[in-house]
Amino acid sequence: MLTTHPFDDDHLHEECGVFGIYGHSDAASHTALGLHALQHRGQEAAGIVAFDGEHFHSHRGLGHVADNFGSEAIIKTLHGHMAIGHVRYSTTGETMLRNVQPLFADFEFGGLAIGHNGNLTNALTIRKQLVRRGCLFQSTTDTEVIVHLIAISLYSTVEERMIDALRQVEGAYSLVALTQNSVIGVRDPLGIRPLVLGQLPSGAWILASETCALDIVGANFVRDVEPGELIILDHNGLRSIKPFVKTRSRFCIFEYIYFARPDSVMEGTSVYSVRKQIGRELARESAVEADVVIPVPDSGVPAALGYAAEANIPFELGIIRNHYVGRTFIEPTDTIRHLGVKLKHNANRAHIAGKRVILVDDSIVRGTTSTKIVEMVRQAGATEVHMRISSPPTTHSCFYGIDTPEREKLLAFNHDVEQMAKLIGVDSLAFISLDGLYRAVGESERNAKHPKYCDACFTGDYPVMLADQNGGQGQEGLSLMTEGL
Amino acid sequence: MLTTHPFDDDHLHEECGVFGIYGHSDAASHTALGLHALQHRGQEAAGIVAFDGEHFHSHRGLGHVADNFGSEAIIKTLHGHMAIGHVRYSTTGETMLRNVQPLFADFEFGGLAIGHNGNLTNALTIRKQLVRRGCLFQSTTDTEVIVHLIAISLYSTVEERMIDALRQVEGAYSLVALTQNSVIGVRDPLGIRPLVLGQLPSGAWILASETCALDIVGANFVRDVEPGELIILDHNGLRSIKPFVKTRSRFCIFEYIYFARPDSVMEGTSVYSVRKQIGRELARESAVEADVVIPVPDSGVPAALGYAAEANIPFELGIIRNHYVGRTFIEPTDTIRHLGVKLKHNANRAHIAGKRVILVDDSIVRGTTSTKIVEMVRQAGATEVHMRISSPPTTHSCFYGIDTPEREKLLAFNHDVEQMAKLIGVDSLAFISLDGLYRAVGESERNAKHPKYCDACFTGDYPVMLADQNGGQGQEGLSLMTEGL
Amino acid sequence: MLTTHPFDDDHLHEECGVFGIYGHSDAASHTALGLHALQHRGQEAAGIVAFDGEHFHSHRGLGHVADNFGSEAIIKTLHGHMAIGHVRYSTTGETMLRNVQPLFADFEFGGLAIGHNGNLTNALTIRKQLVRRGCLFQSTTDTEVIVHLIAISLYSTVEERMIDALRQVEGAYSLVALTQNSVIGVRDPLGIRPLVLGQLPSGAWILASETCALDIVGANFVRDVEPGELIILDHNGLRSIKPFVKTRSRFCIFEYIYFARPDSVMEGTSVYSVRKQIGRELARESAVEADVVIPVPDSGVPAALGYAAEANIPFELGIIRNHYVGRTFIEPTDTIRHLGVKLKHNANRAHIAGKRVILVDDSIVRGTTSTKIVEMVRQAGATEVHMRISSPPTTHSCFYGIDTPEREKLLAFNHDVEQMAKLIGVDSLAFISLDGLYRAVGESERNAKHPKYCDACFTGDYPVMLADQNGGQGQEGLSLMTEGL
Amino acid sequence: MLTTHPFDDDHLHEECGVFGIYGHSDAASHTALGLHALQHRGQEAAGIVAFDGEHFHSHRGLGHVADNFGSEAIIKTLHGHMAIGHVRYSTTGETMLRNVQPLFADFEFGGLAIGHNGNLTNALTIRKQLVRRGCLFQSTTDTEVIVHLIAISLYSTVEERMIDALRQVEGAYSLVALTQNSVIGVRDPLGIRPLVLGQLPSGAWILASETCALDIVGANFVRDVEPGELIILDHNGLRSIKPFVKTRSRFCIFEYIYFARPDSVMEGTSVYSVRKQIGRELARESAVEADVVIPVPDSGVPAALGYAAEANIPFELGIIRNHYVGRTFIEPTDTIRHLGVKLKHNANRAHIAGKRVILVDDSIVRGTTSTKIVEMVRQAGATEVHMRISSPPTTHSCFYGIDTPEREKLLAFNHDVEQMAKLIGVDSLAFISLDGLYRAVGESERNAKHPKYCDACFTGDYPVMLADQNGGQGQEGLSLMTEGL
């Protein structure tokens, strides 16, 4: 089971991806493929629940989609014409099977499975109330709060109960749910996390976190699910409900910078195009004389292409990535421990030696990897190293579904750009400006009063209240039990 | 993982064994040993939960105790001075990890783990009510009903809540529970399943299903937990509560015949002695001329020794048992499929050929194994085969924690002794009489009005109402979800 | 994979069992069953090679037969109408896959597989010569010497080459071989290890170490393969060759005492009968007043039955064996480490307390287990403990295929019976006399000049020269390579 | 265990990579890293043998280097200051553990381990002779022929014996060997496969297939091992011997095109530079009007960069690669079976729709993948698709260590370029010319009389006799035995 993912290192991590399908005899198989295309959104666990008209069938496991759903034997157990699936990234210690989604429960009205991308900011507060009432939690995920709220709702239909539950939670969520009659998709009122609607030529409906999951199954992109929209897919076709108070949306701008796959289209815009455009803006904002533009692979490539084109400096694959890094090569001996970044990257010496290099990367979180890459590039003979970053400095933690270190560990939290340049060991360092970033996504600048996107990790401007944070609800007390796998 | 157990074949199966310990720094290790001694009560899964003053630590797995708790690494994770454990037998299809006990839950008042031997006869009825109220069940075990009843109880202390819960359930139960302050043991008002109290020389208290689990850890037997008694072991020592209306007890007489280990002492009487005595009674009731008494190993040995001694006929190991049968030798090819009983047993030809044989076995359930053994003994040259059974005919299903086939599949349900003899292929067949059985356990006869034991499987005299059965609550609707392991 | 075997503890270990079959379409399946019946002769590895007229098919693995050959998928790969198989016990450190038999090699004349029970006493001496000649050894087994001698033989047919090879080796061997035309069985000139011939009702021929392997597949016993006889089974039926100089045979007497299964018949005599008879002889030789005769299970049971019958003292199962001991319960914590024998045995207290006990066991090797069992029996309340052993004192190592500790570790090597009694903690200790043992197998006494059996472990009278021992050929230099599994 | 490699699909496969190190206390750890960097040369198995002055220690396994050597526990067993390692690609059916290298043997003179990259063209012929002589083969690899030739050589030192052996074999080989005194590296007289020499700052010597394996351990590149050179690394330092008749070298030109990692330097030239240069030559030779140049990732990227620069057409990542493809996602259901290439690649629709596309790939073997990629690009809206290939048409099989399909399955064997274009579905198709390829590696053209490189796969000009092919020695008769894993 390969649990380390190619986009590891010193990056922020998307915590989940979701997929749902209604009306195809081979629903589980399509879901497995969709999750495979969404693997970059969560590499630690995967799960699928299907419904065949009588029973729900579930399979969940730690590790990659292909490891868990690659065999026909497994797929066959998941029969039914409707299914939902989930891929999950989680921080160490919580990687327990009981937290792997989709969550499932037997209710008075029948069964219901839920998969969630995002993070609820008042989950702990509600959980406490529910436990006091006698509710027993089986996982430590925020998602289970929604399940219990549905169970105790006084409404009668599953849709009404779900809306009743969602009106009580706050935060970011793109959900897919599987009932005995329908597949349901919901996006929180701000639309922080993505969710798209597609359709197979056969007519079957699909919900997915990104359009690349539509492409893999041959589905056509229909439209983004709208912020605050609840979509019900059943034998009557598609119904759309907007049960929440209307507000301005705040889509996560980091999806464009790093999380989403470059071949996805989000909110009408190609992710790859945005990244190239950021590179162009960056070249304009912080030009420097150099001989070669080199991306930190793989995520820095599109921005580096844009930078090189705008600056008219040759683009070269000056750093080669080794894609064979599995889970286990983790510090077996001192020798390997001190190798650092070399297990994954090697300088293409012939194209670096004697040259002034511009390195393009997407972000700096703790700065650890950047330091090692710069050192490797210098050892390969670069005469100058200039680093250009395709995001503004990351100064704040995310509470909406992205795994960020505590704020104190963010390099940009307590260092200015000059200090960072010194620490990383570069001759110059520049980040794209906030306005530059907004220009790259098609705005003229960031509207400070009504920013179009959620950019809290750069600005601290959190669009949803952080009830659990303010109430001092630590994760520690979440369960008294630790369980061996 | 060896999941087939030596006492397989055509036998009834005990569904569980429990163990608890309070006040020893190496609590988990002792629990593992105790469960190992109780392995015959449940071979399909094992679990231990320990509490260290701050956190509960749990490890549960399918398979044998030694497979799951044999390594120091695992035992070390289960630190704490108090622990409970559970071994489980379950019918196929329900062998899911989420059903493995002890069950654990976080309550408003803290954490609680429960291990259960027995079966509740109104669990489905209560479950329905709880689901209607909004309770979400994570397992399909009857035990979880108790957990939810505790969670929603309006009493404040854990002991009061537990008593409140137990007053609502009906059936057979010997429970061990682990709270943040205590280890608790309870036996249902009729005392159908066993539970004993022991003490280590160091003073630590122990609860276990059988005395053999005290022996393995070097604990002294103190006394049986009484029917309807709740024992609390904490830093104040031992407290005993009798929260139920007092009734006549009805201990399961089959524990003496087959379930319990021969080296255990139950209700003051040695199990091995009872079995030998049944053999003696059987010899008196149904004497027959023969050359040799041969047990069907291993369970038939004590009764055969008693029979041989009383009848003054030589005892011989005329059937040799192969103890190397693991889980996997199950019908790989036609050749093996037709072998039947030979994978486990072989006739000791030299001691059978030309002889009149009395075969002694403990029970006949479906009759399949008996038929094959008789055939094997005849092929080995026996001139006559007489079968003697150390239990009365099994005519009814058990609903108190023993896995019995549906009543229609019990050979004795629709055949009299003569018919059975013919089907099995013996020259004569005799079962111990009900009164003979009661004599073997020290009574003068069965008191039809107030039978001392639960003997429902032989008589249909069920001492506890079968609410779920009567209400037609099938197991089928228990959960809408099936989960791959 | 369960690699510890029920007959563990302080016993000598048979090192191998073999099986061969010619002329059945389901040859591999029968071989798997035969090996299963021979599992007690080797628990650490198992292998089968089949031939289908064109190709040899092999599967070998560490662990039990059922673990390796229990699935239809594996058996199906081993197609062919002829097959041989092997189970292996080996000392720690040598348990490498490359040593698992049957060995196979491609020769000029075709393929050949060999399985070997026994031990060659000049293997190292020959190996050195072969390596000097340029032969490359792939295993560290003595058996491979035979394979290379066949490869370099100047004779043309495989039978001639095999005879040429066997004339050069010394020691104990019962071999089965699989050629492209035949299954071959050979027994060394002294017939130290057993080998029997059987036939299925269908006509297919079978070779096996013991008759219990014939029973399991439903084959009839034809006769023992004679010492020094080579049997060829092919499409012409059975041919017998006696290529060696005729000598008096010396069958291993320990096979009767402990190694063989009690339901096997060896050299015309029932193993179980011999064991009972030893018990009777022992009762005559060393009577003592007592209340109960208790076997150390399982191996001590037949002798205890004989002893009890002869001495007219009640026989009781005073020690109960737990058959659930797998490989892993090995010293996880101090608690378990100090438990010793209790993981496997428990005193049946009710039948020991206050009694004078005669314990019957088959042998004392190091004395470690005996000491713990006596201690357990005393703790259970025995007033006296007398131990009776159904073999003479084991004073010498075996070099003919039995795993014995170095001579210095044998308790009887440097202690007389009185000293041993004191060390073990018994009130009296007695071993069967050599003559008593010979009487039990039907002789009037041991003929000192021409003993009928190999009894070197009791007498030091080694019937085959120990070339490797005398030449000081240590096992250490066998290979320069150690390989991780 | 991830056994499918990123560079799968319709490509030729390098069959092996080797690594050796002398004089470092952490030799095995360095070897594991070196093999990790060479993983692209063989993904199916990996092995390391180390020598500690007294014993050889070996670990070999199927799967990736990180899966087999990622744990400290394994590395610790491989102690010693000298070690060699091997990664292996092999065709299905031969993936048996006994074929995993390094091979090891105990000789009269001591132990010897060998790892081999390449293929011997007279191995079967010699093998037959050796078997006739009585040699027993344990593997089906050609490499074992060398081992036996060493064993039977009449020379006395290991170096002399090795030279004696190598003078008898023909074909391509870059070998590393480990003796009790030295690490030895050899390259065949034509130098068909690569082998480089490096040195750690500490002085320890290193041999490796490519320079990227020097980079990962921080070693300096010293020089290429010369064709026909044998290098001995021991406590005296480095000795070079040239034991073969001097001939013109013929390095494999396909190493530049596809096999080697782009960051390696071979025969003095950067692999990445050659690939870019091929792209430039290709743009000159076969220009076409288009809007965008798109590489087939990952291998087509450097050539596409060169093409785009020379043609002055924008370069875009128009196809996105999913790096999460493990071993198991192979045709579980019809749905997935018909997906084809989409599991790994997705068209970046926004950058393809409405455009004239030039696709750049490195080679066409069977043509299956190309067809699917073209179809995907057309479905994404490309108005024209022109394919440019950075190698000449592959018309002949390789017998020097590269896995090629039978000649009949090569698309270029029986189709001209026009036919191929039609089959693949492109508007135009062009391959680099042979002379263009030679220009890209720095020659003015291909010297038809004395070509500088081995280009047999394009020309059929095989520089080493194909003895086994001409003698009709099929692989089928290699061993009579098939072994389950």
PDB file of C-alpha atoms in Angstrom, chain B residues 1-2 5-7 24 26 29-30 32-33 36-37 39-40 43 64-67 69-72 75 212 215-218 261-263 265 270 272-273 276 298 301-302 305 315-317 320 322-326 328-337 339 342-344 346-351, chain C residues 1-2 5-7 24 26 29-30 32-33 36-37 39-40 43 64-67 69-72 75 212 215-218 261-263 265 270 272-273 276 298 301-302 305 315-317 320 322-326 328-337 339 342-344 346-351:
ATOM      1  CA  MET B   1      -4.680 -16.588  10.891  1.00  0.00           C
ATOM      2  CA  LEU B   2      -6.093 -19.899  11.969  1.00  0.00           C
ATOM      3  CA  HIS B   5     -11.100 -24.355  15.780  1.00  0.00           C
ATOM      4  CA  PRO B   6     -10.333 -27.871  16.934  1.00  0.00           C
ATOM      5  CA  PHE B   7     -13.850 -28.385  18.253  1.00  0.00           C
ATOM      6  CA  HIS B  24      -2.249  -4.975  37.937  1.00  0.00           C
ATOM      7  CA  ASP B  26       0.486  -5.647  33.402  1.00  0.00           C
ATOM      8  CA  SER B  29      -0.828  -9.201  29.292  1.00  0.00           C
ATOM      9  CA  HIS B  30      -2.904 -11.062  31.864  1.00  0.00           C
ATOM     10  CA  ALA B  32      -4.354 -11.922  26.711  1.00  0.00           C
ATOM     11  CA  LEU B  33      -3.455 -15.056  28.683  1.00  0.00           C
ATOM     12  CA  HIS B  36      -6.051 -17.676  25.424  1.00  0.00           C
ATOM     13  CA  ALA B  37      -7.333 -20.067  28.086  1.00  0.00           C
ATOM     14  CA  GLN B  39     -10.117 -19.613  23.292  1.00  0.00           C
ATOM     15  CA  HIS B  40     -12.468 -22.620  23.032  1.00  0.00           C
ATOM     16  CA  GLN B  43     -12.162 -18.563  17.882  1.00  0.00           C
ATOM     17  CA  HIS B  64      -7.030 -16.369  17.510  1.00  0.00           C
ATOM     18  CA  VAL B  65      -5.794 -14.627  20.630  1.00  0.00           C
ATOM     19  CA  ALA B  66      -2.204 -15.682  20.011  1.00  0.00           C
ATOM     20  CA  ASP B  67      -2.342 -14.311  16.482  1.00  0.00           C
ATOM     21  CA  PHE B  69      -1.941 -10.516  21.053  1.00  0.00           C
ATOM     22  CA  GLY B  70       1.165 -12.667  20.807  1.00  0.00           C
ATOM     23  CA  SER B  71       3.597  -9.841  20.174  1.00  0.00           C
ATOM     24  CA  GLU B  72       5.102  -7.598  22.784  1.00  0.00           C
ATOM     25  CA  ILE B  75       0.684  -5.663  24.338  1.00  0.00           C
ATOM     26  CA  CYS B 212      -9.198 -22.248  33.638  1.00  0.00           C
ATOM     27  CA  ASP B 215      -5.329 -20.965  36.517  1.00  0.00           C
ATOM     28  CA  ILE B 216      -3.299 -19.693  33.569  1.00  0.00           C
ATOM     29  CA  VAL B 217      -2.468 -16.398  35.282  1.00  0.00           C
ATOM     30  CA  GLY B 218      -1.935 -18.019  38.663  1.00  0.00           C
ATOM     31  CA  ARG B 261     -13.024 -26.799  29.363  1.00  0.00           C
ATOM     32  CA  PRO B 262     -12.723 -30.065  31.319  1.00  0.00           C
ATOM     33  CA  ASP B 263     -10.274 -28.487  33.773  1.00  0.00           C
ATOM     34  CA  VAL B 265     -14.900 -25.891  37.897  1.00  0.00           C
ATOM     35  CA  SER B 270     -15.536 -30.155  38.202  1.00  0.00           C
ATOM     36  CA  TYR B 272     -14.379 -33.278  33.906  1.00  0.00           C
ATOM     37  CA  SER B 273     -16.010 -35.145  36.803  1.00  0.00           C
ATOM     38  CA  LYS B 276     -17.074 -38.931  33.494  1.00  0.00           C
ATOM     39  CA  ASP B 298     -11.254 -34.911  21.952  1.00  0.00           C
ATOM     40  CA  VAL B 301     -12.876 -38.776  26.057  1.00  0.00           C
ATOM     41  CA  PRO B 302     -14.039 -38.113  29.665  1.00  0.00           C
ATOM     42  CA  LEU B 305     -13.519 -43.135  30.378  1.00  0.00           C
ATOM     43  CA  PHE B 315     -10.940 -48.108  26.829  1.00  0.00           C
ATOM     44  CA  GLU B 316      -8.825 -47.484  23.707  1.00  0.00           C
ATOM     45  CA  LEU B 317      -7.870 -44.479  21.598  1.00  0.00           C
ATOM     46  CA  ILE B 320      -6.656 -40.627  16.389  1.00  0.00           C
ATOM     47  CA  ASN B 322      -4.859 -34.802  13.684  1.00  0.00           C
ATOM     48  CA  HIS B 323      -4.456 -31.450  15.389  1.00  0.00           C
ATOM     49  CA  TYR B 324      -2.891 -29.727  12.397  1.00  0.00           C
ATOM     50  CA  VAL B 325      -6.100 -28.708  10.691  1.00  0.00           C
ATOM     51  CA  GLY B 326      -6.005 -25.059   9.838  1.00  0.00           C
ATOM     52  CA  THR B 328      -7.656 -23.461   4.561  1.00  0.00           C
ATOM     53  CA  PHE B 329      -8.037 -27.173   3.899  1.00  0.00           C
ATOM     54  CA  ILE B 330     -11.603 -26.645   2.890  1.00  0.00           C
ATOM     55  CA  GLU B 331     -12.639 -28.468  -0.236  1.00  0.00           C
ATOM     56  CA  PRO B 332      -9.920 -27.413  -2.631  1.00  0.00           C
ATOM     57  CA  THR B 333     -10.674 -30.339  -4.927  1.00  0.00           C
ATOM     58  CA  ASP B 334     -13.186 -33.107  -5.331  1.00  0.00           C
ATOM     59  CA  THR B 335     -10.732 -35.515  -3.808  1.00  0.00           C
ATOM     60  CA  ILE B 336     -10.565 -33.577  -0.603  1.00  0.00           C
ATOM     61  CA  ARG B 337     -14.252 -32.719  -0.626  1.00  0.00           C
ATOM     62  CA  LEU B 339     -12.683 -37.113   2.336  1.00  0.00           C
ATOM     63  CA  LYS B 342     -10.542 -37.950   7.587  1.00  0.00           C
ATOM     64  CA  LEU B 343      -8.726 -34.630   7.563  1.00  0.00           C
ATOM     65  CA  LYS B 344      -9.158 -34.630  11.307  1.00  0.00           C
ATOM     66  CA  ASN B 346      -8.186 -41.562  11.505  1.00  0.00           C
ATOM     67  CA  ALA B 347      -9.291 -44.958  12.698  1.00  0.00           C
ATOM     68  CA  ASN B 348      -6.626 -46.780  14.672  1.00  0.00           C
ATOM     69  CA  ARG B 349      -7.270 -49.874  12.623  1.00  0.00           C
ATOM     70  CA  ALA B 350      -5.250 -52.320  14.746  1.00  0.00           C
ATOM     71  CA  HIS B 351      -7.565 -51.698  17.676  1.00  0.00           C
TER      72      HIS B 351
ATOM     73  CA  MET C   1       1.466 -19.449   9.121  1.00  0.00           C
ATOM     74  CA  LEU C   2       1.523 -21.664  12.154  1.00  0.00           C
ATOM     75  CA  HIS C   5       3.776 -27.709  16.259  1.00  0.00           C
ATOM     76  CA  PRO C   6       1.714 -29.294  18.986  1.00  0.00           C
ATOM     77  CA  PHE C   7       4.460 -31.765  19.862  1.00  0.00           C
ATOM     78  CA  HIS C  24      -3.630 -40.815 -10.534  1.00  0.00           C
ATOM     79  CA  ASP C  26      -5.301 -35.941  -9.134  1.00  0.00           C
ATOM     80  CA  SER C  29      -4.228 -33.395  -4.278  1.00  0.00           C
ATOM     81  CA  HIS C  30      -3.468 -36.843  -2.886  1.00  0.00           C
ATOM     82  CA  ALA C  32      -1.189 -32.759  -0.164  1.00  0.00           C
ATOM     83  CA  LEU C  33      -3.443 -35.020   1.896  1.00  0.00           C
ATOM     84  CA  HIS C  36      -1.095 -33.442   5.925  1.00  0.00           C
ATOM     85  CA  ALA C  37      -1.262 -36.843   7.601  1.00  0.00           C
ATOM     86  CA  GLN C  39       2.566 -33.189   9.305  1.00  0.00           C
ATOM     87  CA  HIS C  40       3.875 -34.408  12.686  1.00  0.00           C
ATOM     88  CA  GLN C  43       6.039 -28.611  10.489  1.00  0.00           C
ATOM     89  CA  HIS C  64       2.077 -26.167   7.408  1.00  0.00           C
ATOM     90  CA  VAL C  65       0.732 -28.245   4.549  1.00  0.00           C
ATOM     91  CA  ALA C  66      -2.758 -26.803   4.896  1.00  0.00           C
ATOM     92  CA  ASP C  67      -1.385 -23.257   4.760  1.00  0.00           C
ATOM     93  CA  PHE C  69      -1.666 -26.452  -0.240  1.00  0.00           C
ATOM     94  CA  GLY C  70      -5.126 -25.765   1.091  1.00  0.00           C
ATOM     95  CA  SER C  71      -6.362 -23.760  -1.867  1.00  0.00           C
ATOM     96  CA  GLU C  72      -7.672 -25.166  -5.081  1.00  0.00           C
ATOM     97  CA  ILE C  75      -3.383 -27.528  -6.363  1.00  0.00           C
ATOM     98  CA  CYS C 212      -1.494 -43.068   8.318  1.00  0.00           C
ATOM     99  CA  ASP C 215      -5.341 -44.202   5.349  1.00  0.00           C
ATOM    100  CA  ILE C 216      -6.146 -40.573   4.633  1.00  0.00           C
ATOM    101  CA  VAL C 217      -6.302 -41.111   0.863  1.00  0.00           C
ATOM    102  CA  GLY C 218      -8.084 -44.438   1.195  1.00  0.00           C
ATOM    103  CA  ARG C 261       1.644 -41.378  14.721  1.00  0.00           C
ATOM    104  CA  PRO C 262      -0.103 -43.850  17.052  1.00  0.00           C
ATOM    105  CA  ASP C 263      -2.436 -44.973  14.269  1.00  0.00           C
ATOM    106  CA  VAL C 265       1.664 -49.604  11.648  1.00  0.00           C
ATOM    107  CA  SER C 270       0.870 -51.087  15.613  1.00  0.00           C
ATOM    108  CA  TYR C 272      -0.170 -47.512  19.570  1.00  0.00           C
ATOM    109  CA  SER C 273       0.076 -51.135  20.748  1.00  0.00           C
ATOM    110  CA  LYS C 276       0.653 -49.320  25.525  1.00  0.00           C
ATOM    111  CA  ASP C 298      -0.779 -35.932  24.125  1.00  0.00           C
ATOM    112  CA  VAL C 301      -1.428 -41.132  26.758  1.00  0.00           C
ATOM    113  CA  PRO C 302      -1.001 -44.639  25.285  1.00  0.00           C
ATOM    114  CA  LEU C 305      -3.200 -46.329  29.557  1.00  0.00           C
ATOM    115  CA  PHE C 315      -6.285 -43.429  34.682  1.00  0.00           C
ATOM    116  CA  GLU C 316      -7.316 -39.769  34.595  1.00  0.00           C
ATOM    117  CA  LEU C 317      -6.797 -36.802  32.260  1.00  0.00           C
ATOM    118  CA  ILE C 320      -5.513 -30.719  30.088  1.00  0.00           C
ATOM    119  CA  ASN C 322      -4.755 -26.307  25.141  1.00  0.00           C
ATOM    120  CA  HIS C 323      -4.481 -26.961  21.426  1.00  0.00           C
ATOM    121  CA  TYR C 324      -4.704 -23.319  20.418  1.00  0.00           C
ATOM    122  CA  VAL C 325      -1.033 -22.484  20.744  1.00  0.00           C
ATOM    123  CA  GLY C 326       0.197 -20.863  17.599  1.00  0.00           C
ATOM    124  CA  THR C 328       3.411 -16.109  18.135  1.00  0.00           C
ATOM    125  CA  PHE C 329       2.758 -16.473  21.840  1.00  0.00           C
ATOM    126  CA  ILE C 330       6.458 -16.513  22.506  1.00  0.00           C
ATOM    127  CA  GLU C 331       7.531 -14.384  25.415  1.00  0.00           C
ATOM    128  CA  PRO C 332       5.840 -11.098  24.606  1.00  0.00           C
ATOM    129  CA  THR C 333       6.175  -9.898  28.174  1.00  0.00           C
ATOM    130  CA  ASP C 334       7.747 -10.946  31.431  1.00  0.00           C
ATOM    131  CA  THR C 335       4.397 -12.165  32.615  1.00  0.00           C
ATOM    132  CA  ILE C 336       4.114 -14.612  29.791  1.00  0.00           C
ATOM    133  CA  ARG C 337       7.782 -15.507  29.861  1.00  0.00           C
ATOM    134  CA  LEU C 339       4.338 -18.787  32.617  1.00  0.00           C
ATOM    135  CA  LYS C 342       0.905 -23.188  31.272  1.00  0.00           C
ATOM    136  CA  LEU C 343       0.256 -21.822  27.801  1.00  0.00           C
ATOM    137  CA  LYS C 344      -0.184 -25.401  26.732  1.00  0.00           C
ATOM    138  CA  ASN C 346      -3.263 -26.926  32.820  1.00  0.00           C
ATOM    139  CA  ALA C 347      -3.557 -29.171  35.829  1.00  0.00           C
ATOM    140  CA  ASN C 348      -7.043 -30.594  36.273  1.00  0.00           C
ATOM    141  CA  ARG C 349      -6.930 -29.636  39.935  1.00  0.00           C
ATOM    142  CA  ALA C 350     -10.038 -31.528  41.047  1.00  0.00           C
ATOM    143  CA  HIS C 351      -8.375 -34.806  40.088  1.00  0.00           C
TER     144      HIS C 351
END
